[in-house]
């Protein structure tokens, strides 16, 4: 399914304009294709920045199979095009990384041009004329994995690092890219390999009367492995929190100041604020860093009975967001008497984890809360009470300030380490002398299962559909 023999090309920098934009080529013909695009004479010196010009039409063109036509972002090509135009379109810095010491493990050429989408798309189209194929999402990183440059955990860490919103998230992903988790899993795997080898010898040569694996040492060795998987898992909740973060929905009646509070917590004027009730119609989301945790804040449409079909849909979305959030900020307007709509929302959200925020505290209060629950007085416009609200949110979500980096963050890894842990616990029970000491074959089966699961984490034993799923999360060019 995955081909690593052809040469792929893509824009590696984000969409849009920038000072620099990079087009990356990887594959057997990367160097050859790049040379057709640039005016530089002769071979590119490895790992050396070469300043040159790039042409829109390659000097010698690659002939796709007859009748094939293709379109790259507006540059349509057929193999019947007459290619005489060799005009230069930009100055670039070309860098050649010969295999295997490159990002993908293939020959790689990176062309750094000016960050104009038109120029970059033109270079990609020209590279395709020159024999390259447009890369699939994540295909550069997939090649690095298939070429053994990185394992699956590290490939996933690349995606996490690029997606990181909080510094802690970025550091945890970088650790994994550097191989911290690879080493932790590798150590458990190596110890398992050793145990399995000894047990297999013992099972294969029972007539020797000699147990290659002494029962007491065996139990001790399994205990050490169990302790290690348990310590990885003990950090898992925190790890998931760092990687995936939490979601908070801001709900309440129209005009109580939900969008104003949302903007104040985000620190930017993201959502529209007006004094017209029913301003917000759709969900507005923004990611913020709360004590190192990635928190997705969702501003919602004011909850009220309405005939406006757009608003009805907005209210429906607000209720759905409320249902899937980890915490609800229920906003009330303290400067206006509470009415039935407010009371309804208070009773409808009872089952959720929530904080009641009484907003507009800069104005004279029109009510004191007549229910037990504590309310947080804030003013979204002046900022009074916001720091205390942030602290209360962190408490409600059980976020301790996160400082040290969790070893394991990805739910796929966590689920597999849990399975390895369970298999080890079963092996331990089978090996235990007081457990009636079942035959070594049982222990062996459980240890082999633990090992198979660990190999799924590193990707040594990863089915293609899993790989396709993981790499489809990436953008083109990664
Ligand atoms: N004095 C005062 N006015 C506020 C405060 N927060 C919001 N407002 C005002 O209240 C009005 C409504 O604010 P929004 O943030 O749009 O309210 P909302 O709850 O998002 O309203 P909908 O989107 O219609 O549901 C605006 O005129 C705000 O300026 C506050 O803390 N103090
Ligand atoms: Mg609003």
XYZ file of C-alpha atoms and ligand atoms in Angstrom:
511
model
C 0.000 0.000 0.000
C 2.739 2.467 0.910
C 5.211 3.197 -1.821
C 8.627 4.525 -0.966
C 10.220 4.140 -4.348
C 8.849 7.238 -6.057
C 9.829 10.843 -5.464
C 7.358 13.040 -3.610
C 7.028 16.800 -3.391
C 5.001 19.233 -1.250
C 5.076 22.675 0.280
C 6.453 22.144 3.792
C 5.558 25.547 5.236
C 2.043 26.591 6.315
C -0.466 27.879 3.779
C -0.399 31.615 3.241
C 2.267 34.219 2.750
C 5.526 34.382 4.662
C 9.100 35.572 4.434
C 10.216 32.130 3.331
C 8.356 29.133 1.972
C 9.906 25.703 1.645
C 9.212 23.061 -0.973
C 10.459 19.641 0.025
C 11.353 16.817 -2.346
C 12.076 13.305 -1.137
C 12.883 10.111 -2.977
C 15.335 8.427 -5.265
C 15.127 11.146 -7.927
C 14.860 14.145 -5.574
C 18.259 15.466 -6.538
C 17.663 14.910 -10.245
C 14.222 16.541 -10.181
C 15.568 19.510 -8.224
C 18.384 19.995 -10.692
C 15.856 20.222 -13.526
C 14.171 23.087 -11.706
C 17.172 25.223 -10.833
C 19.660 27.122 -12.940
C 22.645 25.997 -10.822
C 25.040 23.967 -12.928
C 26.187 20.568 -11.761
C 25.396 18.562 -8.679
C 24.301 20.181 -5.419
C 26.863 19.917 -2.685
C 25.436 17.829 0.212
C 24.164 19.826 3.223
C 25.339 23.053 1.670
C 23.119 26.073 1.018
C 23.210 26.814 -2.711
C 21.805 30.111 -3.906
C 20.229 29.659 -7.324
C 17.241 30.512 -9.500
C 14.237 28.298 -9.965
C 12.301 27.905 -13.201
C 8.605 27.251 -13.604
C 9.232 24.654 -16.301
C 11.835 21.980 -15.753
C 14.731 21.902 -18.194
C 14.236 18.274 -19.171
C 10.796 17.022 -18.557
C 9.538 13.790 -17.289
C 6.913 12.148 -19.500
C 3.962 10.815 -17.549
C 2.168 7.856 -19.113
C 0.318 9.063 -22.205
C -3.015 10.769 -21.734
C -2.397 11.493 -18.055
C -3.334 14.981 -17.039
C -3.223 16.399 -13.585
C -3.842 19.622 -11.731
C -1.798 21.098 -8.935
C -3.547 23.928 -7.188
C -4.514 25.735 -10.342
C -1.520 24.793 -12.482
C -3.000 22.297 -14.883
C -0.671 20.149 -16.913
C -0.990 17.522 -19.526
C 1.802 15.531 -20.991
C 1.188 17.222 -24.309
C 2.212 20.652 -22.991
C 4.930 22.279 -25.007
C 7.672 23.133 -22.583
C 9.844 25.832 -23.949
C 9.409 28.382 -21.188
C 12.429 28.237 -18.953
C 11.977 31.606 -17.310
C 13.179 31.901 -13.758
C 10.450 32.725 -11.246
C 12.309 33.116 -7.968
C 15.610 33.021 -6.184
C 15.908 30.039 -3.892
C 18.309 28.408 -1.515
C 18.587 24.731 -2.409
C 19.858 22.258 0.168
C 20.538 18.624 -0.663
C 20.488 15.987 2.084
C 21.653 12.670 0.605
C 20.196 9.427 1.973
C 20.277 8.121 4.610
C 21.130 11.216 6.693
C 17.979 13.150 5.895
C 14.606 13.703 7.542
C 12.966 10.895 5.577
C 16.000 8.676 5.114
C 15.653 9.173 1.332
C 17.498 11.730 -0.746
C 15.886 15.047 0.178
C 16.156 18.465 -1.448
C 14.648 21.515 0.199
C 14.057 24.636 -1.849
C 13.579 27.753 0.263
C 11.868 30.359 -1.853
C 10.074 33.571 -1.007
C 6.904 32.637 0.844
C 4.475 33.381 -1.944
C 1.781 30.749 -2.463
C 1.902 31.386 -6.225
C 5.648 30.795 -6.406
C 5.512 27.752 -4.132
C 2.653 26.140 -6.040
C 4.534 26.872 -9.248
C 7.628 25.083 -7.922
C 5.531 22.081 -6.884
C 3.884 21.960 -10.313
C 7.283 22.183 -12.001
C 8.635 19.410 -9.778
C 5.681 17.281 -10.850
C 6.500 18.032 -14.466
C 10.006 16.950 -13.598
C 8.862 13.530 -12.361
C 7.805 13.951 -8.747
C 4.409 13.047 -7.304
C 2.426 15.228 -4.894
C 2.954 13.908 -1.345
C 0.064 12.549 0.700
C -0.577 13.975 4.192
C 2.231 12.954 6.552
C 4.064 11.095 3.806
C 7.501 12.591 4.578
C 7.219 11.458 8.184
C 5.762 8.110 7.077
C 8.866 7.586 4.961
C 11.086 8.445 7.905
C 9.222 5.717 9.812
C 9.308 3.158 6.994
C 13.018 3.856 6.463
C 13.648 3.235 10.173
C 14.771 6.817 10.901
C 12.180 7.117 13.661
C 9.692 4.777 15.282
C 5.954 5.241 15.416
C 6.045 7.008 18.801
C 8.451 9.570 17.380
C 6.352 10.042 14.245
C 3.334 10.707 16.439
C 5.453 13.103 18.485
C 6.193 15.121 15.324
C 2.443 15.667 14.837
C 2.004 16.493 18.531
C 4.890 18.952 18.513
C 3.493 20.753 15.491
C 0.019 20.855 17.071
C 1.230 21.880 20.538
C -0.478 24.906 22.056
C 1.109 25.062 25.501
C 4.874 25.088 26.156
C 4.503 21.970 28.327
C 2.709 20.160 25.522
C 5.511 21.096 23.155
C 8.197 19.940 25.607
C 6.462 16.607 26.251
C 6.196 16.032 22.488
C 9.829 17.032 21.975
C 10.956 14.565 24.672
C 9.130 11.811 22.822
C 10.655 12.912 19.544
C 14.063 12.705 21.206
C 13.224 9.122 22.147
C 12.411 9.182 25.876
C 9.373 6.961 25.471
C 11.166 4.883 22.832
C 13.860 4.139 25.404
C 11.383 3.420 28.222
C 9.405 0.985 26.057
C 12.622 -0.431 24.567
C 13.990 -1.293 28.021
C 10.834 -3.164 28.974
C 10.882 -4.910 25.614
C 14.528 -5.952 25.966
C 13.921 -7.373 29.443
C 10.881 -9.245 28.137
C 12.895 -10.608 25.231
C 15.485 -11.964 27.640
C 12.883 -13.581 29.915
C 11.046 -15.115 26.978
C 14.279 -16.565 25.566
C 15.112 -18.202 28.876
C 11.601 -19.567 29.328
C 11.531 -20.906 25.789
C 14.784 -22.740 26.408
C 13.317 -24.168 29.574
C 10.165 -25.299 27.756
C 12.136 -26.698 24.802
C 14.567 -28.727 26.905
C 12.513 -30.006 29.834
C 14.437 -33.284 29.879
C 17.543 -31.409 30.988
C 15.742 -31.052 34.311
C 17.214 -27.615 34.440
C 15.057 -24.552 34.589
C 16.701 -21.852 32.571
C 14.349 -19.534 34.362
C 14.565 -20.001 38.084
C 11.015 -19.510 39.482
C 12.012 -16.963 42.129
C 14.143 -14.906 39.775
C 11.370 -15.148 37.217
C 8.779 -13.674 39.580
C 11.238 -10.963 40.625
C 11.951 -10.051 37.005
C 8.245 -9.859 36.155
C 7.650 -7.698 39.244
C 10.252 -5.224 38.032
C 8.512 -4.982 34.671
C 5.121 -4.551 36.331
C 6.533 -1.736 38.436
C 7.800 -0.041 35.296
C 4.515 -0.252 33.362
C 2.658 0.874 36.499
C 4.896 3.924 36.827
C 4.310 4.805 33.173
C 0.564 4.486 33.706
C 0.547 6.480 36.939
C 1.453 9.506 34.880
C -1.073 8.761 32.161
C -3.956 10.922 33.356
C -1.649 13.915 33.613
C -0.128 12.993 30.269
C -3.480 12.904 28.519
C -4.346 16.196 30.134
C -1.181 17.756 28.718
C -1.702 16.336 25.240
C -5.455 16.498 24.778
C -6.455 19.199 27.195
C -9.950 19.952 28.382
C -13.009 21.762 27.143
C -14.991 24.467 28.908
C -18.340 25.748 27.597
C -19.608 29.192 28.528
C -23.409 29.117 28.691
C -26.218 31.361 29.888
C -29.091 33.567 28.823
C -28.591 36.066 25.972
C -26.794 39.297 26.791
C -25.377 38.257 30.179
C -21.836 38.758 28.866
C -20.746 35.264 27.781
C -18.822 36.504 24.766
C -17.289 39.312 26.832
C -16.109 36.740 29.392
C -14.844 34.472 26.602
C -12.829 37.348 25.115
C -11.486 38.317 28.533
C -10.309 34.753 29.252
C -8.809 34.403 25.762
C -7.173 37.812 26.053
C -8.346 38.870 22.601
C -11.477 40.208 21.029
C -12.406 36.930 19.341
C -16.195 36.789 19.700
C -18.568 39.585 18.682
C -19.973 41.521 21.630
C -23.022 43.769 21.287
C -25.861 44.840 23.540
C -28.322 43.028 21.247
C -29.519 39.770 22.864
C -28.850 36.850 20.516
C -25.549 38.180 19.141
C -23.729 34.860 19.219
C -25.350 32.304 16.917
C -22.666 29.687 16.473
C -20.006 28.114 18.656
C -16.805 30.133 18.856
C -13.779 28.235 20.151
C -10.304 29.268 21.174
C -7.515 27.361 22.874
C -5.904 28.861 25.962
C -3.137 27.753 28.308
C -4.372 27.244 31.857
C -1.547 26.303 34.233
C 0.158 24.423 31.407
C -3.005 22.634 30.311
C -4.493 23.155 26.892
C -8.059 24.325 27.463
C -10.530 24.772 24.626
C -12.962 27.530 25.556
C -16.304 27.464 23.767
C -18.532 30.520 23.593
C -22.147 29.590 22.858
C -25.406 31.183 21.784
C -27.579 32.528 24.593
C -30.086 29.902 25.689
C -33.674 31.018 25.152
C -36.808 29.934 23.362
C -36.723 31.534 19.938
C -38.331 31.223 16.528
C -35.311 32.469 14.600
C -34.117 29.342 12.791
C -30.473 30.353 12.926
C -30.692 31.008 16.629
C -32.583 27.740 17.208
C -29.647 25.885 15.626
C -27.230 27.972 17.733
C -29.103 27.031 20.928
C -29.048 23.370 19.870
C -25.269 23.565 19.346
C -24.843 25.300 22.692
C -26.638 22.422 24.435
C -24.497 19.867 22.654
C -21.289 21.706 23.613
C -22.540 21.840 27.186
C -23.042 18.065 27.110
C -19.502 17.231 25.985
C -17.508 19.750 28.023
C -15.442 18.987 31.102
C -16.708 22.107 32.834
C -19.471 24.662 32.304
C -19.228 28.319 33.149
C -22.827 29.336 33.715
C -22.986 33.099 33.325
C -25.650 35.236 35.022
C -26.033 39.010 34.855
C -25.739 40.320 38.373
C -26.969 43.770 37.490
C -30.402 42.508 36.386
C -32.964 40.637 38.459
C -32.879 36.901 37.806
C -35.765 35.605 35.743
C -37.223 32.217 34.914
C -34.871 31.703 31.978
C -31.879 32.073 34.323
C -33.461 29.747 36.885
C -34.216 27.161 34.205
C -30.596 27.174 33.067
C -29.418 26.864 36.661
C -31.581 23.789 37.198
C -30.876 22.268 33.768
C -27.117 22.327 34.345
C -27.249 20.827 37.832
C -25.964 17.448 36.635
C -22.846 18.955 35.035
C -19.638 20.040 36.630
C -20.132 23.787 36.650
C -19.153 27.133 38.077
C -21.715 29.896 38.362
C -20.304 33.227 37.279
C -22.171 36.392 38.225
C -21.011 38.883 35.667
C -21.195 42.677 35.447
C -19.954 43.017 39.030
C -18.876 46.551 38.164
C -22.533 47.533 38.358
C -24.795 47.674 41.416
C -26.013 44.148 42.148
C -29.695 43.365 41.557
C -29.679 40.052 43.424
C -27.897 37.972 45.975
C -27.739 34.276 45.209
C -30.620 32.450 46.815
C -29.108 29.003 46.350
C -26.358 27.203 48.163
C -23.833 27.144 45.378
C -21.030 29.648 45.484
C -20.954 32.152 42.647
C -17.903 33.880 41.224
C -18.390 37.609 40.891
C -16.533 38.994 37.905
C -16.653 41.869 35.511
C -15.759 40.743 32.027
C -15.326 44.345 30.930
C -13.106 45.609 33.778
C -11.361 42.293 34.475
C -12.239 42.271 38.179
C -12.446 38.736 39.564
C -10.957 37.054 36.496
C -7.775 35.858 38.218
C -9.851 34.284 40.998
C -12.123 32.701 38.380
C -9.110 31.186 36.609
C -7.953 29.675 39.898
C -11.419 28.277 40.583
C -11.504 26.758 37.091
C -8.152 25.061 37.691
C -9.437 23.712 41.028
C -12.703 22.497 39.538
C -10.837 20.694 36.771
C -8.351 19.279 39.232
C -5.419 20.810 37.407
C -2.321 21.113 39.520
C 0.204 23.455 38.008
C 1.990 21.133 35.627
C 5.690 21.620 35.547
C 7.476 18.344 34.892
C 6.857 16.598 31.617
C 4.817 13.399 31.640
C 6.526 10.461 29.918
C 3.425 9.166 28.199
C 0.675 11.369 26.775
C -0.902 9.654 23.782
C -4.073 7.682 24.462
C -3.017 5.015 21.927
C 0.205 4.399 23.852
C -1.592 4.472 27.195
C -4.150 1.858 26.085
C -1.365 -0.435 24.836
C 0.771 -0.034 27.966
C -2.348 -0.918 29.974
C -2.715 -4.116 27.941
C 0.968 -4.960 28.400
C 0.593 -4.304 32.133
C -2.411 -6.653 32.368
C -0.560 -9.381 30.464
C 2.383 -8.995 32.861
C 0.082 -9.236 35.882
C -1.353 -12.461 34.428
C 2.154 -13.792 33.804
C 3.098 -12.901 37.376
C 0.080 -14.833 38.718
C 0.926 -17.851 36.559
C 4.570 -17.789 37.637
C 3.945 -17.212 41.308
C 4.880 -20.255 43.411
C 1.889 -19.741 45.734
C -0.421 -19.504 42.726
C 0.079 -23.217 42.267
C 2.789 -22.600 39.691
C 1.158 -23.251 36.380
C 3.328 -24.491 33.610
C 5.931 -22.229 32.130
C 3.969 -22.266 28.897
C 1.254 -20.068 30.426
C 3.793 -17.580 31.653
C 5.425 -17.637 28.267
C 2.141 -16.947 26.435
C 1.399 -13.918 28.627
C 4.905 -12.506 28.303
C 4.768 -12.945 24.544
C 1.484 -11.106 24.485
C 2.946 -8.226 26.525
C 5.799 -8.020 24.065
C 3.505 -8.048 21.017
C 1.560 -5.146 22.484
C 4.750 -3.140 23.066
C 5.750 -3.736 19.470
C 2.475 -2.176 18.413
C 3.424 0.988 20.299
C 6.772 1.324 18.580
C 5.230 0.386 15.235
C 7.373 -2.697 14.708
C 4.137 -4.621 14.553
C 1.669 -2.070 13.214
C -1.020 -2.938 10.696
C -1.235 -0.737 7.614
C -4.651 0.633 8.501
C -3.255 1.853 11.820
C -0.404 3.585 10.015
C -2.820 5.084 7.490
C -4.971 6.357 10.361
C -2.063 7.895 12.253
C -0.516 9.586 9.249
C -3.818 10.905 7.903
C -3.827 13.272 10.903
C -0.825 15.063 9.472
C -0.997 17.883 6.959
C 0.502 17.640 3.499
C 4.169 18.582 3.656
C 4.876 17.103 7.107
N -21.011 46.779 32.654
C -20.716 45.606 32.122
N -21.195 45.284 30.904
C -20.883 44.080 30.395
C -20.053 43.167 31.085
N -19.932 42.063 30.326
C -20.642 42.278 29.195
N -21.211 43.499 29.231
C -22.059 44.076 28.207
O -23.226 43.269 28.031
C -23.629 43.249 26.667
C -23.735 41.827 26.168
O -22.445 41.243 26.146
P -22.108 39.922 25.300
O -20.755 39.510 25.726
O -22.354 40.141 23.862
O -23.211 38.944 25.879
P -23.547 37.446 25.438
O -23.958 36.723 26.674
O -22.453 36.861 24.655
O -24.825 37.667 24.535
P -25.425 36.733 23.380
O -24.333 36.389 22.430
O -26.446 37.596 22.759
O -26.019 35.536 24.028
C -22.592 44.081 25.908
O -23.116 45.371 25.749
C -21.399 44.093 26.845
O -20.591 45.234 26.695
C -19.567 43.556 32.367
O -18.843 42.823 33.054
N -19.930 44.787 32.826
Mg -22.381 36.189 22.768
